[in-house]
Backbone as ProteinMPNN parsed JSONL, in Angstrom:
{"seq_chain_A": "MNALHPTPLLDKVGVMEPKPWRQRVREEEELLARLNTLASEAAARRAEALLEGVEELGSRAEVARDLGRSWQAVDQAIKRYQRKRPTEGTTTTE", "coords_chain_A": {"N_chain_A": [[-46.332, 23.216, 30.396], [-44.8, 26.909, 29.893], [-46.481, 29.516, 31.907], [-47.155, 32.774, 30.852], [-46.39, 35.56, 32.442], [-47.709, 38.61, 33.804], [-47.436, 41.524, 32.023], [-48.022, 44.753, 33.225], [-47.447, 47.368, 32.428], [-46.695, 46.937, 29.221], [-48.787, 45.734, 28.708], [-51.001, 47.108, 27.762], [-51.445, 48.704, 25.477], [-50.408, 51.776, 23.61], [-52.702, 54.221, 21.582], [-51.756, 54.989, 18.754], [-51.045, 57.292, 16.939], [-52.032, 58.219, 13.824], [-49.346, 58.802, 11.001], [-49.88, 61.88, 8.939], [-51.14, 61.968, 5.772], [-49.966, 63.679, 4.208], [-47.564, 64.26, 4.971], [-46.855, 61.34, 5.093], [-46.528, 61.043, 1.922], [-44.776, 62.689, 1.292], [-43.062, 61.725, 2.295], [-42.59, 58.653, 1.388], [-41.875, 59.887, -1.019], [-39.35, 61.098, -1.002], [-38.094, 58.568, -0.566], [-38.743, 57.571, -2.482], [-36.977, 58.92, -4.736], [-34.182, 58.784, -3.237], [-33.91, 55.987, -4.03], [-33.905, 56.243, -6.682], [-31.641, 57.741, -7.229], [-29.833, 55.152, -6.099], [-30.622, 52.989, -7.741], [-29.507, 54.48, -10.799], [-27.031, 54.826, -10.11], [-26.034, 52.39, -9.976], [-26.456, 51.44, -12.249], [-24.371, 52.809, -13.494], [-21.772, 51.608, -12.672], [-22.734, 49.067, -13.257], [-22.684, 49.347, -15.823], [-20.075, 50.006, -16.545], [-18.415, 48.505, -15.775], [-19.336, 46.308, -17.82], [-18.141, 47.489, -20.316], [-15.617, 47.037, -19.218], [-15.381, 44.033, -19.847], [-15.708, 44.289, -22.237], [-13.318, 45.287, -23.18], [-11.697, 43.261, -22.025], [-12.747, 40.873, -23.409], [-12.912, 41.433, -26.062], [-15.427, 42.075, -27.619], [-18.79, 43.526, -27.457], [-20.776, 41.606, -27.931], [-19.228, 38.794, -27.018], [-19.126, 39.788, -24.737], [-21.967, 39.482, -23.509], [-22.169, 37.255, -24.38], [-20.815, 35.893, -22.866], [-21.896, 36.31, -20.416], [-24.55, 34.874, -20.625], [-26.418, 37.154, -21.957], [-28.271, 38.622, -24.05], [-26.77, 40.277, -26.427], [-28.071, 42.573, -27.378], [-29.294, 43.655, -24.847], [-26.615, 44.115, -23.534], [-25.402, 46.045, -24.679], [-27.435, 48.056, -25.32], [-27.203, 49.414, -22.627], [-24.311, 49.975, -22.304], [-24.755, 52.161, -24.356], [-26.558, 53.882, -22.949], [-25.118, 54.386, -20.654], [-23.062, 55.424, -21.257], [-24.012, 57.86, -23.063], [-25.644, 59.588, -20.732], [-22.948, 60.294, -19.497], [-20.167, 62.632, -20.417], [-18.221, 62.724, -23.186], [-14.294, 62.874, -22.707], [-13.111, 66.04, -23.197], [-15.204, 67.467, -24.512], [-17.757, 69.645, -24.046], [-20.745, 70.64, -22.075], [-24.029, 71.892, -22.028], [-24.754, 72.829, -19.737]], "CA_chain_A": [[-45.956, 24.529, 29.333], [-45.212, 28.241, 31.396], [-47.481, 30.54, 31.601], [-46.797, 34.452, 30.328], [-46.318, 36.737, 33.305], [-48.277, 40.254, 33.035], [-46.88, 42.934, 31.995], [-48.47, 45.968, 33.436], [-46.745, 48.245, 31.046], [-46.546, 46.265, 28.099], [-50.018, 44.914, 28.37], [-51.608, 48.532, 27.693], [-50.831, 49.931, 23.99], [-51.637, 53.365, 23.685], [-53.042, 54.212, 20.437], [-50.737, 55.812, 17.981], [-51.789, 58.358, 15.787], [-51.177, 57.939, 12.514], [-48.802, 60.096, 10.324], [-50.417, 62.383, 8.294], [-51.395, 61.427, 4.893], [-48.844, 64.436, 3.303], [-45.995, 63.805, 5.024], [-46.438, 59.841, 4.331], [-46.598, 61.073, 0.682], [-43.235, 63.347, 1.072], [-41.619, 60.724, 2.689], [-42.333, 58.154, 0.248], [-41.439, 60.597, -3.041], [-37.829, 61.305, -0.837], [-37.49, 57.125, -0.758], [-38.195, 57.111, -4.418], [-35.481, 59.527, -5.068], [-32.769, 58.117, -2.677], [-33.987, 54.671, -4.843], [-33.776, 55.949, -8.075], [-30.744, 58.006, -7.579], [-29.45, 54.396, -5.954], [-30.362, 52.76, -9.091], [-28.467, 55.448, -11.608], [-25.201, 54.865, -9.859], [-25.313, 50.758, -9.997], [-26.484, 51.059, -13.403], [-23.267, 53.187, -14.335], [-21.527, 50.843, -12.371], [-22.37, 48.123, -13.919], [-22.037, 49.703, -17.436], [-18.538, 50.424, -16.655], [-18.219, 46.809, -15.26], [-19.611, 46.273, -18.82], [-16.808, 48.459, -20.947], [-13.899, 46.622, -18.799], [-15.593, 43.149, -19.961], [-15.742, 44.696, -24.062], [-11.875, 45.697, -23.491], [-11.012, 42.178, -22.092], [-13.089, 39.672, -24.381], [-12.953, 42.15, -27.37], [-16.532, 43.167, -28.004], [-19.818, 43.457, -26.526], [-21.027, 40.239, -28.442], [-18.389, 38.285, -26.116], [-19.627, 40.082, -23.235], [-23.164, 38.686, -23.463], [-22.361, 35.304, -24.196], [-20.196, 35.468, -21.496], [-22.699, 36.302, -19.333], [-25.538, 34.268, -21.16], [-27.482, 37.683, -22.175], [-28.728, 39.232, -25.265], [-26.166, 41.491, -27.235], [-28.771, 43.819, -27.298], [-29.277, 44.191, -23.469], [-25.299, 44.543, -23.086], [-25.533, 47.287, -25.965], [-28.244, 49.289, -24.749], [-26.659, 49.224, -21.163], [-23.287, 50.907, -22.396], [-25.279, 53.156, -24.623], [-27.347, 55.139, -21.959], [-23.981, 55.168, -19.834], [-21.89, 56.636, -22.884], [-25.017, 58.91, -23.752], [-25.308, 60.138, -20.089], [-21.553, 60.722, -19.52], [-19.902, 63.643, -21.623], [-16.895, 62.264, -22.956], [-13.766, 63.591, -22.14], [-12.515, 66.92, -24.201], [-16.391, 68.013, -24.944], [-18.246, 70.649, -23.403], [-21.992, 70.367, -21.896], [-24.709, 73.034, -22.244], [-25.2, 72.774, -18.392]], "C_chain_A": [[-45.928, 25.767, 30.378], [-46.187, 28.61, 30.843], [-46.815, 32.178, 31.727], [-47.338, 34.97, 31.899], [-46.915, 37.668, 33.282], [-47.401, 40.958, 33.306], [-47.419, 44.003, 32.266], [-48.742, 46.955, 32.201], [-47.18, 47.803, 29.354], [-48.104, 46.05, 27.656], [-50.744, 46.027, 27.703], [-50.874, 49.605, 26.725], [-51.247, 51.013, 24.073], [-51.563, 52.952, 22.622], [-51.878, 54.772, 19.983], [-51.458, 56.545, 16.898], [-51.217, 58.246, 14.523], [-50.572, 59.098, 11.801], [-49.971, 60.344, 9.288], [-50.559, 62.469, 6.923], [-50.181, 62.407, 3.789], [-47.753, 64.318, 3.946], [-45.368, 62.166, 5.219], [-45.905, 60.236, 2.731], [-44.968, 61.875, 0.299], [-42.281, 62.315, 1.356], [-41.381, 59.623, 1.945], [-41.837, 58.666, -1.157], [-39.665, 60.689, -2.332], [-37.469, 59.743, -0.414], [-37.075, 57.227, -2.209], [-36.94, 57.737, -5.231], [-34.302, 58.854, -4.806], [-32.892, 56.606, -3.634], [-33.432, 54.923, -6.297], [-32.45, 56.71, -8.375], [-29.91, 56.249, -7.163], [-29.433, 53.388, -7.222], [-29.383, 52.841, -10.535], [-27.212, 54.548, -11.058], [-25.104, 52.973, -10.194], [-25.43, 50.778, -11.14], [-25.334, 51.315, -14.111], [-22.484, 52.299, -13.797], [-20.963, 49.278, -13.096], [-22.21, 48.299, -15.136], [-20.14, 49.924, -17.828], [-17.685, 49.47, -16.527], [-17.615, 45.727, -17.167], [-18.247, 46.366, -19.696], [-15.577, 47.332, -20.576], [-14.086, 45.302, -19.797], [-15.213, 43.46, -21.85], [-13.856, 44.144, -23.894], [-11.603, 44.083, -23.129], [-11.539, 40.948, -22.849], [-12.925, 40.277, -25.563], [-14.338, 42.616, -27.801], [-17.717, 42.513, -27.426], [-21.035, 42.079, -26.491], [-20.64, 38.592, -27.355], [-18.96, 38.637, -24.992], [-21.15, 39.741, -22.231], [-22.989, 37.557, -23.817], [-21.576, 35.015, -23.261], [-20.993, 35.101, -19.951], [-23.789, 35.459, -19.311], [-26.942, 35.148, -21.134], [-27.015, 37.787, -23.36], [-27.704, 40.441, -25.897], [-26.68, 43.196, -27.156], [-28.932, 44.168, -26.057], [-27.34, 44.433, -22.872], [-25.307, 45.845, -23.83], [-26.042, 48.346, -25.338], [-27.726, 49.837, -23.182], [-25.707, 50.337, -20.969], [-23.875, 51.655, -22.977], [-25.614, 54.218, -23.847], [-26.032, 54.901, -20.848], [-23.372, 55.895, -20.713], [-23.091, 57.924, -23.057], [-25.113, 60.216, -22.458], [-23.764, 60.804, -19.253], [-20.856, 61.418, -20.593], [-18.59, 62.665, -21.901], [-15.602, 62.716, -22.863], [-13.269, 64.834, -23.525], [-14.095, 67.658, -24.47], [-16.955, 68.662, -23.909], [-19.844, 70.227, -22.957], [-22.559, 71.802, -21.881], [-25.275, 73.232, -20.305], [-24.711, 74.009, -17.562]], "O_chain_A": [[-46.642, 25.836, 31.379], [-46.721, 28.317, 29.773], [-46.096, 32.57, 32.646], [-48.461, 34.774, 32.366], [-46.723, 38.0, 32.113], [-46.723, 41.127, 34.319], [-47.385, 44.64, 31.214], [-49.67, 47.206, 31.432], [-47.898, 48.427, 28.573], [-48.532, 46.174, 26.508], [-51.248, 45.53, 26.696], [-50.201, 50.624, 26.877], [-52.343, 51.314, 24.546], [-50.932, 51.967, 22.237], [-50.985, 55.046, 20.784], [-52.376, 56.165, 16.171], [-50.012, 58.19, 14.279], [-51.071, 60.221, 11.881], [-50.766, 59.506, 8.861], [-49.84, 63.42, 6.617], [-49.655, 61.907, 2.795], [-46.768, 64.268, 3.21], [-44.215, 61.768, 5.39], [-44.861, 59.704, 2.358], [-44.251, 61.668, -0.679], [-41.163, 62.071, 0.9], [-40.208, 59.355, 1.687], [-41.502, 57.994, -2.133], [-38.753, 60.368, -3.094], [-36.385, 59.677, 0.166], [-36.038, 57.115, -2.862], [-36.194, 57.219, -6.062], [-33.52, 58.409, -5.645], [-31.8, 56.124, -3.936], [-32.741, 54.145, -6.954], [-31.966, 56.557, -9.496], [-29.203, 55.965, -8.13], [-28.357, 53.007, -7.683], [-28.795, 51.95, -11.148], [-26.615, 53.691, -11.709], [-24.071, 52.459, -10.623], [-24.529, 50.115, -11.653], [-24.986, 50.613, -15.061], [-22.153, 51.694, -14.817], [-19.91, 48.689, -13.34], [-21.567, 47.435, -15.731], [-19.4, 49.962, -18.811], [-16.532, 49.425, -16.955], [-16.646, 45.083, -17.571], [-17.423, 45.453, -19.745], [-14.789, 46.869, -21.401], [-13.184, 45.192, -20.628], [-14.459, 42.734, -22.498], [-13.311, 43.114, -24.291], [-11.216, 43.496, -24.14], [-10.777, 39.984, -22.929], [-12.727, 39.407, -26.411], [-14.339, 43.683, -28.414], [-17.778, 41.356, -27.009], [-21.792, 41.686, -25.604], [-21.403, 37.671, -27.063], [-19.319, 37.754, -24.212], [-21.39, 39.732, -21.023], [-23.838, 36.73, -23.484], [-21.588, 33.884, -22.774], [-20.883, 34.309, -19.016], [-24.2, 35.138, -18.196], [-28.039, 34.753, -20.737], [-25.951, 37.382, -23.826], [-28.081, 41.6, -25.722], [-26.165, 44.303, -27.001], [-28.658, 45.366, -25.974], [-27.077, 44.934, -21.779], [-25.146, 46.807, -23.079], [-25.438, 49.322, -24.893], [-28.158, 50.94, -22.845], [-25.79, 51.26, -20.158], [-23.874, 52.604, -22.192], [-25.106, 55.332, -23.968], [-26.288, 55.647, -19.903], [-23.303, 57.123, -20.679], [-22.607, 59.049, -23.185], [-24.852, 61.392, -22.709], [-23.787, 61.769, -18.49], [-20.886, 60.894, -21.706], [-18.047, 61.988, -21.028], [-15.982, 63.85, -23.153], [-13.117, 64.439, -24.681], [-13.865, 68.846, -24.7], [-16.665, 68.268, -22.78], [-20.237, 69.292, -23.655], [-21.824, 72.781, -21.755], [-26.275, 73.874, -19.986], [-25.014, 74.112, -16.373]]}, "name": "protein", "num_of_chains": 1, "seq": "MNALHPTPLLDKVGVMEPKPWRQRVREEEELLARLNTLASEAAARRAEALLEGVEELGSRAEVARDLGRSWQAVDQAIKRYQRKRPTEGTTTTE"}
């Protein structure tokens, strides 16, 4: 077995000051906001794919069967997406 050679610079680990709690909270809130954005974008892409499946297979029930999911899960994902996206030709109050 090989003996480890001393490494004077690495053997003395300096004491690191922990980040202040306010900074940690701020960083975690920023991370949660980014994750929420990513999750919303993924849900929209998934719903678009489900809608393509409906076009191909003919119904939400057929898409659900093909994916091994419940009809309600497919239906709810599509409805959530459609509520968040204004349809063409409509105006929003924003």
